[in-house]
mmCIF file of N, CA, C and O in Angstrom:
data_model
loop_
_atom_site.group_PDB
_atom_site.id
_atom_site.type_symbol
_atom_site.label_atom_id
_atom_site.label_comp_id
_atom_site.label_asym_id
_atom_site.label_seq_id
_atom_site.Cartn_x
_atom_site.Cartn_y
_atom_site.Cartn_z
ATOM 1 N N GLU A 1 9.639 -3.784 30.203
ATOM 2 C CA GLU A 1 10.610 -4.856 30.513
ATOM 3 C C GLU A 1 11.297 -3.782 31.649
ATOM 4 O O GLU A 1 11.766 -4.728 32.530
ATOM 5 N N ALA A 2 10.958 -2.735 32.286
ATOM 6 C CA ALA A 2 11.458 -2.093 33.274
ATOM 7 C C ALA A 2 11.013 -2.299 34.470
ATOM 8 O O ALA A 2 11.147 -2.327 35.644
ATOM 9 N N THR A 3 9.428 -2.735 34.467
ATOM 10 C CA THR A 3 8.880 -2.627 35.767
ATOM 11 C C THR A 3 8.153 -4.318 35.867
ATOM 12 O O THR A 3 8.254 -4.802 34.997
ATOM 13 N N VAL A 4 8.234 -4.452 36.987
ATOM 14 C CA VAL A 4 7.590 -5.765 37.803
ATOM 15 C C VAL A 4 6.598 -6.041 37.921
ATOM 16 O O VAL A 4 5.831 -6.952 38.237
ATOM 17 N N ASP A 5 5.458 -4.756 37.992
ATOM 18 C CA ASP A 5 4.236 -4.671 38.283
ATOM 19 C C ASP A 5 3.243 -5.142 36.986
ATOM 20 O O ASP A 5 3.238 -4.370 36.243
ATOM 21 N N LEU A 6 2.486 -6.001 37.110
ATOM 22 C CA LEU A 6 1.746 -6.959 35.938
ATOM 23 C C LEU A 6 0.730 -5.506 35.810
ATOM 24 O O LEU A 6 0.559 -5.575 34.256
ATOM 25 N N ALA A 7 0.089 -5.284 36.904
ATOM 26 C CA ALA A 7 -1.021 -4.265 36.516
ATOM 27 C C ALA A 7 -0.221 -2.990 35.685
ATOM 28 O O ALA A 7 -1.054 -2.637 34.531
ATOM 29 N N GLU A 8 1.044 -2.708 35.843
ATOM 30 C CA GLU A 8 1.566 -1.693 34.874
ATOM 31 C C GLU A 8 1.747 -1.928 33.938
ATOM 32 O O GLU A 8 1.657 -0.980 32.627
ATOM 33 N N ARG A 9 2.273 -3.219 33.840
ATOM 34 C CA ARG A 9 2.740 -3.544 32.207
ATOM 35 C C ARG A 9 1.247 -3.733 31.415
ATOM 36 O O ARG A 9 1.358 -3.519 30.242
ATOM 37 N N ARG A 10 0.326 -4.206 32.221
ATOM 38 C CA ARG A 10 -0.993 -4.476 31.268
ATOM 39 C C ARG A 10 -1.374 -3.121 30.885
ATOM 40 O O ARG A 10 -1.598 -2.902 29.634
ATOM 41 N N GLN A 11 -1.240 -2.013 31.510
ATOM 42 C CA GLN A 11 -1.477 -0.659 31.260
ATOM 43 C C GLN A 11 -0.347 0.079 30.467
ATOM 44 O O GLN A 11 -1.045 0.265 29.455
ATOM 45 N N ILE A 12 0.492 -0.377 30.071
ATOM 46 C CA ILE A 12 1.579 -0.065 29.070
ATOM 47 C C ILE A 12 1.190 -0.537 27.400
ATOM 48 O O ILE A 12 1.018 -0.151 26.723
ATOM 49 N N ARG A 13 0.881 -2.006 27.430
ATOM 50 C CA ARG A 13 0.637 -3.064 26.644
ATOM 51 C C ARG A 13 -0.564 -2.197 26.124
ATOM 52 O O ARG A 13 -0.794 -1.911 24.675
ATOM 53 N N SER A 14 -1.399 -1.803 27.048
ATOM 54 C CA SER A 14 -3.047 -1.229 26.197
ATOM 55 C C SER A 14 -2.582 -0.218 25.429
ATOM 56 O O SER A 14 -3.560 0.193 24.606
ATOM 57 N N ALA A 15 -1.914 0.897 26.467
ATOM 58 C CA ALA A 15 -1.762 2.248 25.767
ATOM 59 C C ALA A 15 -0.586 1.936 24.348
ATOM 60 O O ALA A 15 -0.958 2.327 23.243
ATOM 61 N N ILE A 16 0.462 0.995 24.398
ATOM 62 C CA ILE A 16 0.687 1.023 22.900
ATOM 63 C C ILE A 16 -0.045 0.273 21.694
ATOM 64 O O ILE A 16 -0.199 0.499 20.753
ATOM 65 N N ARG A 17 -0.861 -0.756 22.218
ATOM 66 C CA ARG A 17 -2.134 -1.147 21.279
ATOM 67 C C ARG A 17 -2.681 0.324 20.932
ATOM 68 O O ARG A 17 -3.395 0.058 19.528
ATOM 69 N N GLU A 18 -3.107 1.026 21.801
ATOM 70 C CA GLU A 18 -3.930 1.867 21.529
ATOM 71 C C GLU A 18 -3.674 2.922 20.471
ATOM 72 O O GLU A 18 -3.701 3.674 19.349
ATOM 73 N N LEU A 19 -2.033 3.181 20.951
ATOM 74 C CA LEU A 19 -1.402 4.137 19.816
ATOM 75 C C LEU A 19 -0.828 3.543 18.468
ATOM 76 O O LEU A 19 -1.135 4.166 17.664
ATOM 77 N N GLN A 20 -0.928 2.258 18.270
ATOM 78 C CA GLN A 20 -0.854 1.481 17.169
ATOM 79 C C GLN A 20 -2.326 1.492 16.434
ATOM 80 O O GLN A 20 -2.238 1.910 14.989
ATOM 81 N N ARG A 21 -3.423 1.612 16.658
ATOM 82 C CA ARG A 21 -4.481 1.682 16.523
ATOM 83 C C ARG A 21 -4.708 2.862 15.713
ATOM 84 O O ARG A 21 -5.655 3.139 14.750
ATOM 85 N N GLN A 22 -4.501 4.108 16.206
ATOM 86 C CA GLN A 22 -4.378 5.170 16.157
ATOM 87 C C GLN A 22 -3.538 5.469 14.781
ATOM 88 O O GLN A 22 -4.150 6.123 13.922
ATOM 89 N N GLU A 23 -2.925 5.114 14.827
ATOM 90 C CA GLU A 23 -1.526 5.061 13.775
ATOM 91 C C GLU A 23 -1.963 4.859 11.994
ATOM 92 O O GLU A 23 -2.113 4.909 11.405
ATOM 93 N N LEU A 24 -2.388 3.454 12.572
ATOM 94 C CA LEU A 24 -3.472 2.876 11.598
ATOM 95 C C LEU A 24 -4.493 3.373 11.059
ATOM 96 O O LEU A 24 -4.456 3.268 9.796
ATOM 97 N N GLU A 25 -5.339 4.044 11.727
ATOM 98 C CA GLU A 25 -6.432 4.791 11.597
ATOM 99 C C GLU A 25 -5.684 5.980 10.643
ATOM 100 O O GLU A 25 -6.442 6.369 9.959
ATOM 101 N N TRP A 26 -4.967 6.720 11.179
ATOM 102 C CA TRP A 26 -4.037 8.117 10.316
ATOM 103 C C TRP A 26 -3.582 7.344 8.984
ATOM 104 O O TRP A 26 -3.669 7.987 7.978
ATOM 105 N N ASP A 27 -3.000 6.208 8.902
ATOM 106 C CA ASP A 27 -2.712 5.562 7.695
ATOM 107 C C ASP A 27 -3.832 5.537 6.698
ATOM 108 O O ASP A 27 -3.776 5.843 5.831
ATOM 109 N N GLU A 28 -4.693 4.918 7.231
ATOM 110 C CA GLU A 28 -6.067 4.842 6.401
ATOM 111 C C GLU A 28 -6.517 6.264 6.088
ATOM 112 O O GLU A 28 -7.107 6.126 4.887
ATOM 113 N N GLU A 29 -6.543 6.804 6.907
ATOM 114 C CA GLU A 29 -7.189 8.404 6.374
ATOM 115 C C GLU A 29 -6.332 9.046 5.351
ATOM 116 O O GLU A 29 -6.892 9.642 4.483
ATOM 117 N N ALA A 30 -5.063 8.682 5.724
ATOM 118 C CA ALA A 30 -4.140 9.414 4.768
ATOM 119 C C ALA A 30 -4.242 8.843 3.050
ATOM 120 O O ALA A 30 -3.954 9.944 2.072
ATOM 121 N N LEU A 31 -4.466 7.470 3.426
ATOM 122 C CA LEU A 31 -4.746 6.830 1.855
ATOM 123 C C LEU A 31 -5.858 6.870 1.409
ATOM 124 O O LEU A 31 -5.796 7.420 -0.143
ATOM 125 N N ALA A 32 -7.095 7.337 2.049
ATOM 126 C CA ALA A 32 -8.140 7.623 1.539
ATOM 127 C C ALA A 32 -8.018 9.154 0.850
ATOM 128 O O ALA A 32 -8.720 9.731 -0.172
ATOM 129 N N SER A 33 -7.284 9.940 1.616
ATOM 130 C CA SER A 33 -7.135 11.312 1.267
ATOM 131 C C SER A 33 -6.789 11.241 -0.245
ATOM 132 O O SER A 33 -6.729 11.901 -1.305
ATOM 133 N N LYS A 34 -5.619 10.444 -0.673
ATOM 134 C CA LYS A 34 -4.692 10.336 -1.387
ATOM 135 C C LYS A 34 -5.786 9.824 -2.781
ATOM 136 O O LYS A 34 -5.276 10.447 -3.590
ATOM 137 N N ARG A 35 -6.333 8.836 -2.059
ATOM 138 C CA ARG A 35 -6.837 8.073 -3.490
ATOM 139 C C ARG A 35 -8.022 8.751 -3.795
ATOM 140 O O ARG A 35 -8.454 8.977 -5.327
ATOM 141 N N PHE A 36 -8.957 9.764 -2.921
ATOM 142 C CA PHE A 36 -9.715 10.521 -3.789
ATOM 143 C C PHE A 36 -9.511 11.859 -4.260
ATOM 144 O O PHE A 36 -10.633 13.018 -4.115
ATOM 145 N N ARG A 37 -8.380 12.284 -3.937
ATOM 146 C CA ARG A 37 -7.615 13.399 -4.113
ATOM 147 C C ARG A 37 -8.218 13.802 -5.756
ATOM 148 O O ARG A 37 -8.238 13.154 -6.468
ATOM 149 N N PRO A 38 -9.012 15.268 -6.019
ATOM 150 C CA PRO A 38 -8.924 15.420 -7.053
ATOM 151 C C PRO A 38 -7.977 15.658 -8.314
ATOM 152 O O PRO A 38 -6.672 16.267 -7.706
ATOM 153 N N GLU A 39 -8.119 15.352 -9.406
ATOM 154 C CA GLU A 39 -7.036 15.121 -10.472
ATOM 155 C C GLU A 39 -6.681 16.519 -10.467
ATOM 156 O O GLU A 39 -7.523 17.550 -10.948
ATOM 157 N N ARG A 40 -5.212 16.830 -10.797
ATOM 158 C CA ARG A 40 -4.563 18.265 -11.324
ATOM 159 C C ARG A 40 -5.426 18.669 -12.916
ATOM 160 O O ARG A 40 -5.635 17.294 -13.781
ATOM 161 N N GLY A 41 -5.149 19.723 -13.308
ATOM 162 C CA GLY A 41 -5.415 20.365 -14.857
ATOM 163 C C GLY A 41 -4.233 19.507 -15.280
ATOM 164 O O GLY A 41 -4.983 19.137 -16.904
ATOM 165 N N SER A 42 -3.249 19.267 -15.644
ATOM 166 C CA SER A 42 -2.040 18.869 -16.286
ATOM 167 C C SER A 42 -2.428 17.379 -16.769
ATOM 168 O O SER A 42 -1.963 16.887 -17.907
ATOM 169 N N HIS A 43 -2.762 16.741 -15.583
ATOM 170 C CA HIS A 43 -2.945 15.083 -15.874
ATOM 171 C C HIS A 43 -4.278 15.161 -17.096
ATOM 172 O O HIS A 43 -4.243 14.135 -17.762
ATOM 173 N N ARG A 44 -5.319 16.129 -16.435
ATOM 174 C CA ARG A 44 -6.555 15.625 -17.413
ATOM 175 C C ARG A 44 -6.503 16.204 -18.779
ATOM 176 O O ARG A 44 -6.927 15.483 -19.537
ATOM 177 N N GLN A 45 -5.522 17.079 -19.289
ATOM 178 C CA GLN A 45 -4.951 17.368 -20.418
ATOM 179 C C GLN A 45 -4.661 16.478 -20.957
ATOM 180 O O GLN A 45 -4.383 15.900 -22.041
ATOM 181 N N ASP A 46 -3.509 15.433 -20.466
ATOM 182 C CA ASP A 46 -2.784 14.574 -20.777
ATOM 183 C C ASP A 46 -3.813 13.262 -20.977
ATOM 184 O O ASP A 46 -3.733 12.222 -22.182
ATOM 185 N N ASP A 47 -4.925 13.348 -20.440
ATOM 186 C CA ASP A 47 -5.829 12.307 -20.650
ATOM 187 C C ASP A 47 -7.040 12.723 -21.610
ATOM 188 O O ASP A 47 -8.237 12.195 -21.422
ATOM 189 N N LYS A 48 -6.915 13.444 -22.035
ATOM 190 C CA LYS A 48 -8.292 14.159 -22.921
ATOM 191 C C LYS A 48 -8.939 13.036 -23.892
ATOM 192 O O LYS A 48 -10.102 13.168 -24.044
ATOM 193 N N GLU A 49 -7.917 12.289 -24.648
ATOM 194 C CA GLU A 49 -8.896 11.460 -25.384
ATOM 195 C C GLU A 49 -9.407 10.734 -25.053
ATOM 196 O O GLU A 49 -10.870 10.180 -25.782
ATOM 197 N N ASN A 50 -9.250 10.527 -23.804
ATOM 198 C CA ASN A 50 -10.187 8.921 -23.221
ATOM 199 C C ASN A 50 -11.082 9.661 -22.525
ATOM 200 O O ASN A 50 -12.030 9.340 -22.281
ATOM 201 N N TRP A 51 -11.432 10.869 -22.148
ATOM 202 C CA TRP A 51 -12.486 11.305 -21.827
ATOM 203 C C TRP A 51 -13.941 11.241 -22.602
ATOM 204 O O TRP A 51 -14.811 10.598 -21.469
ATOM 205 N N PRO A 52 -14.180 11.339 -24.007
ATOM 206 C CA PRO A 52 -15.576 11.254 -24.395
ATOM 207 C C PRO A 52 -15.449 9.451 -24.522
ATOM 208 O O PRO A 52 -16.919 9.585 -24.164
ATOM 209 N N ARG A 53 -14.902 8.940 -24.433
ATOM 210 C CA ARG A 53 -15.225 7.285 -24.631
ATOM 211 C C ARG A 53 -15.393 7.003 -22.989
ATOM 212 O O ARG A 53 -16.599 6.194 -22.753
ATOM 213 N N SER A 54 -14.797 7.419 -21.733
ATOM 214 C CA SER A 54 -15.277 7.105 -20.827
ATOM 215 C C SER A 54 -16.650 8.011 -20.404
ATOM 216 O O SER A 54 -17.570 7.115 -19.628
ATOM 217 N N ARG A 55 -17.089 9.080 -20.775
ATOM 218 C CA ARG A 55 -18.130 9.421 -20.440
ATOM 219 C C ARG A 55 -19.147 9.201 -21.104
ATOM 220 O O ARG A 55 -20.155 8.966 -20.620
ATOM 221 N N ARG A 56 -19.087 8.210 -22.164
ATOM 222 C CA ARG A 56 -20.231 7.456 -23.084
ATOM 223 C C ARG A 56 -20.167 6.222 -22.587
ATOM 224 O O ARG A 56 -21.407 6.103 -21.907
ATOM 225 N N LEU A 57 -19.152 5.531 -22.161
ATOM 226 C CA LEU A 57 -19.586 4.267 -21.033
ATOM 227 C C LEU A 57 -20.307 4.486 -19.970
ATOM 228 O O LEU A 57 -20.863 3.994 -19.552
ATOM 229 N N GLU A 58 -19.769 5.765 -19.604
ATOM 230 C CA GLU A 58 -20.569 6.057 -18.031
ATOM 231 C C GLU A 58 -22.100 6.156 -18.413
ATOM 232 O O GLU A 58 -23.178 5.748 -17.574
ATOM 233 N N GLU A 59 -22.350 7.367 -19.679
ATOM 234 C CA GLU A 59 -23.623 7.314 -19.975
ATOM 235 C C GLU A 59 -24.609 5.897 -20.069
ATOM 236 O O GLU A 59 -25.903 5.969 -19.860
ATOM 237 N N GLU A 60 -23.918 5.119 -20.879
ATOM 238 C CA GLU A 60 -24.322 3.825 -21.223
ATOM 239 C C GLU A 60 -24.722 3.252 -20.333
ATOM 240 O O GLU A 60 -26.147 2.406 -20.029
ATOM 241 N N GLN A 61 -23.907 2.761 -19.225
ATOM 242 C CA GLN A 61 -24.151 2.170 -18.090
ATOM 243 C C GLN A 61 -25.286 2.867 -16.908
ATOM 244 O O GLN A 61 -26.084 2.082 -16.966
ATOM 245 N N GLN A 62 -25.480 4.318 -17.107
ATOM 246 C CA GLN A 62 -26.377 4.655 -16.391
ATOM 247 C C GLN A 62 -27.694 4.520 -17.015
ATOM 248 O O GLN A 62 -28.951 4.136 -16.709
ATOM 249 N N MET A 63 -27.673 4.340 -18.719
ATOM 250 C CA MET A 63 -29.170 4.129 -19.323
ATOM 251 C C MET A 63 -29.506 2.802 -19.214
ATOM 252 O O MET A 63 -30.585 2.272 -18.900
ATOM 253 N N ALA A 64 -28.765 1.662 -19.008
ATOM 254 C CA ALA A 64 -28.760 0.388 -18.727
ATOM 255 C C ALA A 64 -28.936 0.114 -17.360
ATOM 256 O O ALA A 64 -30.059 -0.697 -17.175
ATOM 257 N N LEU A 65 -28.899 0.855 -16.334
ATOM 258 C CA LEU A 65 -29.258 0.495 -14.910
ATOM 259 C C LEU A 65 -30.425 1.490 -14.912
ATOM 260 O O LEU A 65 -31.558 0.643 -14.487
ATOM 261 N N ALA A 66 -30.963 2.282 -15.635
ATOM 262 C CA ALA A 66 -32.446 2.828 -15.792
ATOM 263 C C ALA A 66 -33.447 1.613 -16.235
ATOM 264 O O ALA A 66 -34.519 1.574 -15.694
ATOM 265 N N ALA A 67 -33.036 1.082 -17.565
ATOM 266 C CA ALA A 67 -33.901 0.088 -18.101
ATOM 267 C C ALA A 67 -34.030 -1.025 -17.066
ATOM 268 O O ALA A 67 -35.095 -1.312 -17.081
ATOM 269 N N LEU A 68 -33.100 -1.539 -16.130
ATOM 270 C CA LEU A 68 -32.903 -2.361 -15.351
ATOM 271 C C LEU A 68 -33.915 -2.074 -14.281
ATOM 272 O O LEU A 68 -34.837 -2.980 -13.920
ATOM 273 N N SER A 69 -33.652 -0.868 -13.529
ATOM 274 C CA SER A 69 -34.801 -0.362 -12.731
ATOM 275 C C SER A 69 -36.317 -0.359 -13.291
ATOM 276 O O SER A 69 -37.279 -0.955 -12.458
ATOM 277 N N ARG A 70 -36.603 -0.344 -14.297
ATOM 278 C CA ARG A 70 -37.680 -0.197 -14.993
ATOM 279 C C ARG A 70 -38.220 -1.779 -15.224
ATOM 280 O O ARG A 70 -39.195 -1.868 -14.699
ATOM 281 N N GLN A 71 -37.889 -2.885 -15.698
ATOM 282 C CA GLN A 71 -37.797 -4.019 -15.623
ATOM 283 C C GLN A 71 -38.046 -4.564 -14.178
ATOM 284 O O GLN A 71 -38.836 -5.405 -14.020
ATOM 285 N N LEU A 72 -37.590 -4.358 -13.211
ATOM 286 C CA LEU A 72 -37.516 -4.696 -11.976
ATOM 287 C C LEU A 72 -38.714 -4.070 -11.464
ATOM 288 O O LEU A 72 -39.249 -4.739 -10.604
ATOM 289 N N GLU A 73 -39.396 -3.201 -11.684
ATOM 290 C CA GLU A 73 -40.640 -2.710 -11.131
ATOM 291 C C GLU A 73 -41.880 -3.479 -11.729
ATOM 292 O O GLU A 73 -42.971 -3.857 -11.036
ATOM 293 N N THR A 74 -41.683 -4.465 -12.555
ATOM 294 C CA THR A 74 -42.731 -4.969 -13.216
ATOM 295 C C THR A 74 -42.632 -6.504 -12.763
ATOM 296 O O THR A 74 -43.744 -6.874 -12.842
ATOM 297 N N ILE A 75 -41.399 -6.900 -12.242
ATOM 298 C CA ILE A 75 -41.424 -8.222 -11.794
ATOM 299 C C ILE A 75 -41.841 -8.243 -10.651
ATOM 300 O O ILE A 75 -41.733 -7.750 -9.439
ATOM 301 N N THR A 76 -42.744 -9.315 -10.108
ATOM 302 C CA THR A 76 -43.350 -9.385 -8.452
ATOM 303 C C THR A 76 -43.135 -10.776 -8.174
ATOM 304 O O THR A 76 -43.656 -10.944 -7.262
ATOM 305 N N ASP A 77 -41.914 -11.246 -8.525
ATOM 306 C CA ASP A 77 -41.649 -12.864 -8.058
ATOM 307 C C ASP A 77 -40.253 -12.528 -7.653
ATOM 308 O O ASP A 77 -39.365 -12.391 -8.320
ATOM 309 N N VAL A 78 -40.305 -13.072 -5.936
ATOM 310 C CA VAL A 78 -39.054 -12.894 -5.430
ATOM 311 C C VAL A 78 -37.885 -14.059 -6.319
ATOM 312 O O VAL A 78 -36.582 -13.551 -6.274
ATOM 313 N N GLU A 79 -38.402 -15.159 -6.630
ATOM 314 C CA GLU A 79 -37.768 -16.062 -6.880
ATOM 315 C C GLU A 79 -37.245 -15.820 -8.262
ATOM 316 O O GLU A 79 -35.786 -15.930 -8.976
ATOM 317 N N GLU A 80 -37.530 -15.291 -9.413
ATOM 318 C CA GLU A 80 -37.292 -14.498 -10.621
ATOM 319 C C GLU A 80 -36.174 -13.358 -10.453
ATOM 320 O O GLU A 80 -34.983 -13.460 -11.237
ATOM 321 N N LEU A 81 -36.441 -12.524 -9.188
ATOM 322 C CA LEU A 81 -35.382 -11.812 -9.247
ATOM 323 C C LEU A 81 -34.293 -12.317 -8.626
ATOM 324 O O LEU A 81 -33.031 -11.730 -8.826
ATOM 325 N N THR A 82 -34.119 -13.352 -7.708
ATOM 326 C CA THR A 82 -33.350 -13.739 -7.105
ATOM 327 C C THR A 82 -32.273 -14.747 -8.288
ATOM 328 O O THR A 82 -30.951 -14.675 -8.327
ATOM 329 N N LYS A 83 -32.908 -15.036 -9.284
ATOM 330 C CA LYS A 83 -32.123 -15.680 -10.738
ATOM 331 C C LYS A 83 -31.548 -14.463 -11.109
ATOM 332 O O LYS A 83 -30.316 -14.859 -11.624
ATOM 333 N N LEU A 84 -32.251 -13.235 -11.508
ATOM 334 C CA LEU A 84 -31.537 -12.040 -12.063
ATOM 335 C C LEU A 84 -29.996 -11.482 -11.210
ATOM 336 O O LEU A 84 -29.451 -11.470 -11.469
ATOM 337 N N LEU A 85 -30.237 -11.912 -10.070
ATOM 338 C CA LEU A 85 -29.101 -11.524 -8.987
ATOM 339 C C LEU A 85 -28.393 -12.397 -9.305
ATOM 340 O O LEU A 85 -26.586 -11.758 -9.251
ATOM 341 N N ARG A 86 -28.156 -13.532 -9.148
ATOM 342 C CA ARG A 86 -27.002 -14.646 -9.652
ATOM 343 C C ARG A 86 -26.645 -14.350 -10.856
ATOM 344 O O ARG A 86 -25.354 -14.755 -11.167
ATOM 345 N N ALA A 87 -27.214 -13.642 -12.035
ATOM 346 C CA ALA A 87 -26.989 -13.803 -13.602
ATOM 347 C C ALA A 87 -26.008 -12.394 -13.387
ATOM 348 O O ALA A 87 -25.430 -12.203 -14.565
ATOM 349 N N ALA A 88 -26.482 -11.377 -12.504
ATOM 350 C CA ALA A 88 -25.973 -10.129 -12.695
ATOM 351 C C ALA A 88 -24.090 -10.038 -12.356
ATOM 352 O O ALA A 88 -23.803 -10.687 -11.279
ATOM 353 N N GLY A 89 -23.588 -8.987 -13.155
ATOM 354 C CA GLY A 89 -22.390 -9.413 -13.034
ATOM 355 C C GLY A 89 -21.986 -7.834 -12.681
ATOM 356 O O GLY A 89 -20.577 -7.846 -11.838
ATOM 357 N N GLU A 90 -22.629 -6.837 -12.515
ATOM 358 C CA GLU A 90 -22.029 -5.676 -12.110
ATOM 359 C C GLU A 90 -22.578 -5.203 -10.724
ATOM 360 O O GLU A 90 -23.672 -5.714 -10.577
ATOM 361 N N TYR A 91 -21.897 -4.919 -9.891
ATOM 362 C CA TYR A 91 -22.282 -4.435 -8.192
ATOM 363 C C TYR A 91 -23.564 -3.413 -8.698
ATOM 364 O O TYR A 91 -24.461 -3.935 -7.767
ATOM 365 N N GLU A 92 -23.610 -2.659 -9.364
ATOM 366 C CA GLU A 92 -24.586 -1.359 -9.220
ATOM 367 C C GLU A 92 -26.043 -2.671 -9.480
ATOM 368 O O GLU A 92 -26.977 -2.144 -9.294
ATOM 369 N N GLU A 93 -25.657 -3.281 -10.503
ATOM 370 C CA GLU A 93 -26.863 -3.911 -10.926
ATOM 371 C C GLU A 93 -27.456 -5.041 -9.667
ATOM 372 O O GLU A 93 -28.781 -5.019 -9.635
ATOM 373 N N ARG A 94 -26.628 -5.824 -9.309
ATOM 374 C CA ARG A 94 -27.041 -6.581 -7.902
ATOM 375 C C ARG A 94 -27.453 -5.694 -6.903
ATOM 376 O O ARG A 94 -28.565 -5.688 -6.289
ATOM 377 N N LYS A 95 -27.166 -4.405 -6.752
ATOM 378 C CA LYS A 95 -27.562 -3.478 -5.607
ATOM 379 C C LYS A 95 -29.017 -3.104 -6.177
ATOM 380 O O LYS A 95 -29.732 -2.770 -5.160
ATOM 381 N N LEU A 96 -29.449 -2.834 -7.340
ATOM 382 C CA LEU A 96 -30.717 -2.458 -7.628
ATOM 383 C C LEU A 96 -31.516 -3.705 -7.629
ATOM 384 O O LEU A 96 -32.813 -3.640 -6.985
ATOM 385 N N ILE A 97 -31.070 -4.907 -7.872
ATOM 386 C CA ILE A 97 -31.876 -6.016 -7.686
ATOM 387 C C ILE A 97 -32.278 -6.660 -6.090
ATOM 388 O O ILE A 97 -33.521 -7.024 -5.537
ATOM 389 N N ARG A 98 -31.282 -6.257 -5.021
ATOM 390 C CA ARG A 98 -31.567 -6.725 -3.713
ATOM 391 C C ARG A 98 -32.261 -5.748 -3.238
ATOM 392 O O ARG A 98 -33.260 -6.312 -2.783
ATOM 393 N N ALA A 99 -32.408 -4.598 -4.001
ATOM 394 C CA ALA A 99 -32.829 -3.375 -3.454
ATOM 395 C C ALA A 99 -34.859 -3.982 -3.611
ATOM 396 O O ALA A 99 -35.512 -3.685 -2.635
ATOM 397 N N ALA A 100 -34.997 -4.261 -5.196
ATOM 398 C CA ALA A 100 -36.379 -4.678 -5.312
ATOM 399 C C ALA A 100 -36.604 -6.108 -4.625
ATOM 400 O O ALA A 100 -37.736 -6.263 -4.339
ATOM 401 N N ILE A 101 -35.593 -7.040 -4.471
ATOM 402 C CA ILE A 101 -36.215 -8.134 -3.353
ATOM 403 C C ILE A 101 -36.548 -7.476 -2.234
ATOM 404 O O ILE A 101 -37.746 -7.944 -1.492
ATOM 405 N N ARG A 102 -35.836 -6.678 -1.396
ATOM 406 C CA ARG A 102 -36.179 -6.067 -0.138
ATOM 407 C C ARG A 102 -37.711 -5.275 -0.566
ATOM 408 O O ARG A 102 -38.659 -5.709 0.813
ATOM 409 N N LYS A 103 -37.636 -4.492 -0.972
ATOM 410 C CA LYS A 103 -39.165 -4.279 -1.466
ATOM 411 C C LYS A 103 -40.269 -4.730 -1.598
ATOM 412 O O LYS A 103 -41.447 -5.046 -0.996
ATOM 413 N N LEU A 104 -39.985 -6.194 -2.542
ATOM 414 C CA LEU A 104 -41.226 -7.282 -2.625
ATOM 415 C C LEU A 104 -41.636 -7.689 -1.292
ATOM 416 O O LEU A 104 -42.259 -7.597 -0.871
ATOM 417 N N ARG A 105 -40.284 -8.177 -0.280
ATOM 418 C CA ARG A 105 -40.484 -8.850 0.699
ATOM 419 C C ARG A 105 -41.263 -8.264 1.843
ATOM 420 O O ARG A 105 -42.062 -8.457 2.809
ATOM 421 N N ALA A 106 -41.007 -6.554 1.743
ATOM 422 C CA ALA A 106 -41.697 -5.767 2.721
ATOM 423 C C ALA A 106 -43.139 -5.744 2.441
ATOM 424 O O ALA A 106 -43.951 -5.180 3.435
ATOM 425 N N GLU A 107 -43.592 -5.733 0.960
ATOM 426 C CA GLU A 107 -44.557 -5.356 0.368
ATOM 427 C C GLU A 107 -45.464 -7.113 1.195
ATOM 428 O O GLU A 107 -46.529 -6.934 1.598
ATOM 429 N N GLU A 108 -44.725 -7.915 1.219
ATOM 430 C CA GLU A 108 -45.639 -9.175 1.406
ATOM 431 C C GLU A 108 -45.790 -9.029 2.784
ATOM 432 O O GLU A 108 -46.677 -10.018 3.713
ATOM 433 N N ILE A 109 -44.772 -8.521 3.785
ATOM 434 C CA ILE A 109 -44.850 -8.644 5.049
ATOM 435 C C ILE A 109 -46.049 -7.962 5.205
ATOM 436 O O ILE A 109 -47.074 -8.212 6.283
ATOM 437 N N GLU A 110 -46.443 -6.981 4.890
ATOM 438 C CA GLU A 110 -47.591 -5.671 5.014
ATOM 439 C C GLU A 110 -48.968 -6.544 4.454
ATOM 440 O O GLU A 110 -49.750 -6.567 5.081
#
């Protein structure tokens, strides 16, 4: 507001936008570092009862994904895989199915 030179005003505005962008990046980095910070020992002790259950659920999910992966290797029809993809509920399942579709399409191209 203190200057009447339009070019100088544009420079000032772009510098302000750059500072705001950097500030947003720093805030996002700070949030990410807080979000993925390792848990403290005292909190883990408070949550001991849930560990076996969550570990078991994680193992079951890994076994289900391995079984799905074996099943996907036997399927050679993209339409059938697409149907599976639409029916899949979990992100990891959809990820495996999309990879199988990409693999089949690459084989068809070759």
